[in-house]
PDB file of C-alpha atoms in Angstrom:
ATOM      1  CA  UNK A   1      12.413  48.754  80.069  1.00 91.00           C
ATOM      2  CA  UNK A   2      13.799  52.094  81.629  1.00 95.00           C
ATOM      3  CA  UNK A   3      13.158  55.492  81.127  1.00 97.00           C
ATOM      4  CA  UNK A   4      14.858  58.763  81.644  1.00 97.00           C
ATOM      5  CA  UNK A   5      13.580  61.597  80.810  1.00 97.00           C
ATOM      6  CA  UNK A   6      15.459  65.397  80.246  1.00 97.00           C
ATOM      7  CA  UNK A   7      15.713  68.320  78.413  1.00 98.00           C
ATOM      8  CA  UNK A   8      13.389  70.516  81.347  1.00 97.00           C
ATOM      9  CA  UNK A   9      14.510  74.588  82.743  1.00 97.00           C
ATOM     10  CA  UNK A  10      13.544  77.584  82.949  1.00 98.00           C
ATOM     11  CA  UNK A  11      12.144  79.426  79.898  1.00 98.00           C
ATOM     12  CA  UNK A  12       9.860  82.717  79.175  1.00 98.00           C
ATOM     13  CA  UNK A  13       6.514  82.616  78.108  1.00 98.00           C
ATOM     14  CA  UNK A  14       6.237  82.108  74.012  1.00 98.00           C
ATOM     15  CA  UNK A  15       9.626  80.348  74.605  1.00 98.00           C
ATOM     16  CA  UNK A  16      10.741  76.779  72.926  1.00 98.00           C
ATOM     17  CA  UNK A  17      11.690  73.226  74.825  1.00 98.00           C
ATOM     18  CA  UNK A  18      12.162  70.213  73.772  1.00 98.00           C
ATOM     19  CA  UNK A  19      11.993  66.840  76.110  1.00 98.00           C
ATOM     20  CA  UNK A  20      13.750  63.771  75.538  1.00 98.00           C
ATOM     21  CA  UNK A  21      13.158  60.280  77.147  1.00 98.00           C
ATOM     22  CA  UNK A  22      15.405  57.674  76.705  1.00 98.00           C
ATOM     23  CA  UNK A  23      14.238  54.096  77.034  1.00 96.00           C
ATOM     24  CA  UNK A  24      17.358  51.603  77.637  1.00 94.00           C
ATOM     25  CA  UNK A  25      15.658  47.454  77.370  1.00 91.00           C
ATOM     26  CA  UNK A  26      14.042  45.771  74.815  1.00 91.00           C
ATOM     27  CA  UNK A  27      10.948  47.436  73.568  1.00 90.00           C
ATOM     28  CA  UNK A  28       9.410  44.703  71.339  1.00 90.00           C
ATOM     29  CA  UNK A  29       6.690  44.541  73.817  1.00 92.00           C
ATOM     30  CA  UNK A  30       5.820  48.436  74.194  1.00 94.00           C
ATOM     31  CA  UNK A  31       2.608  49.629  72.433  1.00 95.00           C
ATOM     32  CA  UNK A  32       2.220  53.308  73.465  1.00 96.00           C
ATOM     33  CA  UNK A  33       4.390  56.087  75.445  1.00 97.00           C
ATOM     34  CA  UNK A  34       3.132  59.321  76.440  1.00 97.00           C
ATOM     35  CA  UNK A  35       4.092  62.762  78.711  1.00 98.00           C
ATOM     36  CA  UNK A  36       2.152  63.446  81.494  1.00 98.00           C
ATOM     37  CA  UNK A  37       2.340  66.439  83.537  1.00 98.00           C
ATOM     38  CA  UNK A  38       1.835  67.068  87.084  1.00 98.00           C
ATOM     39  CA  UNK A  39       1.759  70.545  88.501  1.00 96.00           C
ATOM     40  CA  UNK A  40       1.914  71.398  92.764  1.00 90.00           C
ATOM     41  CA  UNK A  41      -1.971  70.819  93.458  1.00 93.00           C
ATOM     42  CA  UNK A  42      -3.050  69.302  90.962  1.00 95.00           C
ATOM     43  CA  UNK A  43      -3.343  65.827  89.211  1.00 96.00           C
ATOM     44  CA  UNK A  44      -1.012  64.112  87.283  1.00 96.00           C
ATOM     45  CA  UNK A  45      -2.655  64.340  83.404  1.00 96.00           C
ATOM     46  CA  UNK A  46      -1.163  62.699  80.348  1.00 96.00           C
ATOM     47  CA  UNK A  47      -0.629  65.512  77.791  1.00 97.00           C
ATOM     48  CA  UNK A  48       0.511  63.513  74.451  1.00 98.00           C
ATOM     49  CA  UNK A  49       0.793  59.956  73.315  1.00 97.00           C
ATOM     50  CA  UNK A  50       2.250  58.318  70.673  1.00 97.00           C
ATOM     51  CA  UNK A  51       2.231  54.255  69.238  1.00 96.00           C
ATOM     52  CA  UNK A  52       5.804  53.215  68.952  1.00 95.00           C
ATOM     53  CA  UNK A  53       5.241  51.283  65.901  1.00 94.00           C
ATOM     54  CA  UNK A  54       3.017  53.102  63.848  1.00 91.00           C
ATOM     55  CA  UNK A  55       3.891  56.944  65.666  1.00 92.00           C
ATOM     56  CA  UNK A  56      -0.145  57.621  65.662  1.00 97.00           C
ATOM     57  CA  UNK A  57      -0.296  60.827  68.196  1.00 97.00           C
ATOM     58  CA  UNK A  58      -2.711  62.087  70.834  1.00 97.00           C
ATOM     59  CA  UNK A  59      -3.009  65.386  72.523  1.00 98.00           C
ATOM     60  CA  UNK A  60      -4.602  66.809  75.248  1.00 97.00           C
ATOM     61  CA  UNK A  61      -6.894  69.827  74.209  1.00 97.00           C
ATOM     62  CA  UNK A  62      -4.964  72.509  75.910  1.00 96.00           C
ATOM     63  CA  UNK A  63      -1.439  71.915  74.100  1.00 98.00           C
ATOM     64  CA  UNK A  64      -2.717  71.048  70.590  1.00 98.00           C
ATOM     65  CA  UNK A  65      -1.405  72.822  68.031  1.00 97.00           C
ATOM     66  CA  UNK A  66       1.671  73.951  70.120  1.00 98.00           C
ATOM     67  CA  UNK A  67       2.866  70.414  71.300  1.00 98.00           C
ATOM     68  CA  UNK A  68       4.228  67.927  69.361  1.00 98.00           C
ATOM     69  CA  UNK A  69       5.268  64.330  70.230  1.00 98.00           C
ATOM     70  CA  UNK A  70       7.314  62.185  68.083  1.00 97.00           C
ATOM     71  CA  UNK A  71       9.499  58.988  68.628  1.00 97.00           C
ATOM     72  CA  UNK A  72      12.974  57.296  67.071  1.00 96.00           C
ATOM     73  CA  UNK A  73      12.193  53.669  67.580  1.00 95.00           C
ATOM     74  CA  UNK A  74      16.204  53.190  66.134  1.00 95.00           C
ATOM     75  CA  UNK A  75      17.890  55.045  69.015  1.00 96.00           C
ATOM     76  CA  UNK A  76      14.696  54.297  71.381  1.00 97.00           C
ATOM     77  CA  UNK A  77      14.322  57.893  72.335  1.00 97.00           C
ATOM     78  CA  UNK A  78      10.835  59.788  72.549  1.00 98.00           C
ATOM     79  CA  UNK A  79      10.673  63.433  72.589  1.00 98.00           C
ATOM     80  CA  UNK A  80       8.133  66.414  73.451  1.00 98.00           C
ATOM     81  CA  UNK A  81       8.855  69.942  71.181  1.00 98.00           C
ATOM     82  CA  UNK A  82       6.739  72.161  73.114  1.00 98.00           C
ATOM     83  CA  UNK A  83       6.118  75.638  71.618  1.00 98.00           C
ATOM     84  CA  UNK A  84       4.296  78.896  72.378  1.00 98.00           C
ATOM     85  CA  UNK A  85       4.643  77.872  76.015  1.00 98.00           C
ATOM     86  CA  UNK A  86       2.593  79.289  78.867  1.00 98.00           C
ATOM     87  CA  UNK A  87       2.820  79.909  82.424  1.00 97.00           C
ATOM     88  CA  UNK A  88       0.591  77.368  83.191  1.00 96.00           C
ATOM     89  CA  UNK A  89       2.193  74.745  81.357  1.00 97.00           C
ATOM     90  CA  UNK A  90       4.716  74.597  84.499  1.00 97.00           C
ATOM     91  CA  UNK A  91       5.029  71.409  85.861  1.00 98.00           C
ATOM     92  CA  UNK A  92       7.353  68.467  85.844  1.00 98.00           C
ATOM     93  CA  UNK A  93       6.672  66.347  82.923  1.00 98.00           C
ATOM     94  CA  UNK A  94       7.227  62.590  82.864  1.00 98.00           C
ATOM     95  CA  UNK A  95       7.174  59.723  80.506  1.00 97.00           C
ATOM     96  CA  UNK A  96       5.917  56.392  80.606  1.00 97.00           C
ATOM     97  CA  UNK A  97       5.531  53.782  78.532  1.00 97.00           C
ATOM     98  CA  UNK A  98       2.164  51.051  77.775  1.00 96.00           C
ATOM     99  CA  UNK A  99       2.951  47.047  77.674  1.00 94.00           C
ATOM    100  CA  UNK A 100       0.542  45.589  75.341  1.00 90.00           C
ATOM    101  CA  UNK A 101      -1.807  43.353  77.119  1.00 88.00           C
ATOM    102  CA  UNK A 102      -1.635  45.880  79.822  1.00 89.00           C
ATOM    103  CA  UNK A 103      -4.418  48.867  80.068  1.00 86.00           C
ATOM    104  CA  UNK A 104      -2.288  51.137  82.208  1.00 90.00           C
ATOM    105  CA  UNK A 105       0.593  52.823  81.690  1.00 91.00           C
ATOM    106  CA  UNK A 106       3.042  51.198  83.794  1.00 90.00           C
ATOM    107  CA  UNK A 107       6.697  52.022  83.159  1.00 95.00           C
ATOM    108  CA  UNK A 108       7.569  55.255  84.731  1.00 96.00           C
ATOM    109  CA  UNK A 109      10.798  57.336  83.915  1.00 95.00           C
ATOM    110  CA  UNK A 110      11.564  60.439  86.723  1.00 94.00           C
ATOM    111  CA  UNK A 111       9.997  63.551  86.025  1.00 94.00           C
ATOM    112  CA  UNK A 112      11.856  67.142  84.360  1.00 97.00           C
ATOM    113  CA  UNK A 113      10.778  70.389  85.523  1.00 98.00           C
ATOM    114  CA  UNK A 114       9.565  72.433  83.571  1.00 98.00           C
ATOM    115  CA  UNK A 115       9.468  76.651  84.371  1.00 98.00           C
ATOM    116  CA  UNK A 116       7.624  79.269  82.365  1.00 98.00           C
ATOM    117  CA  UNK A 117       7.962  82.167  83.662  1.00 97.00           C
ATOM    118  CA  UNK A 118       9.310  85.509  82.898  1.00 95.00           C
TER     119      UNK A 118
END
């Protein structure tokens, strides 16, 4: 399985963007894909997560309610809407994927860059 993730720019605060990752490969063996986000200085931290079978979602604390994480297991794509955003929700944003059997997240797609800023 591959990733690619896009859909990242610059945007104000309170603006709208929406992420896409595509996943190219066979995904029978893929239990869980999130977004993480890692911004300069700090550590990389997983911000949603959703099953790819049965779409059961995660968030972090800090994007709840204005994050939302969904999946179409037809087209294998997985997306981020992220709303209401916030200066400090700049960072580039990545998405990986969970084998099951496997504990960590191990399939890695390269990261978007994401800007809020007026």
């Amino acid at each position: 399985v591959q990733l690619q993730a896009s859909g990242g720019g610059l945007v104000q605060p309170g603006g709208s963007l929406r992420l896409s990752c595509a996943a190219s490969g066979n995904m029978i063996n893929i239990n869980n894909m999130g977004w993480s986000r890692q911004a300069p200085g700090k550590e990389r931290e997983f911000v949603a997560t959703i099953t790819w079978t049965g779409g059961y979602t995660s968030y972090v604390d800090s994007v709840k309610g204005r994050f939302t994480i969904s999946r179409d297991r037809v087209n294998k794509i997985m997306y981020l809407q992220m709303n209401n955003l916030r200066p400090e929700d700049t960072a580039t944003y990545y998405c990986s994927a969970r084998r099951s059997g496997r504990s960590d997240y191990g399939i890695w797609g390269q990261g978007t860059l994401v800007t809020v800023s007026s």
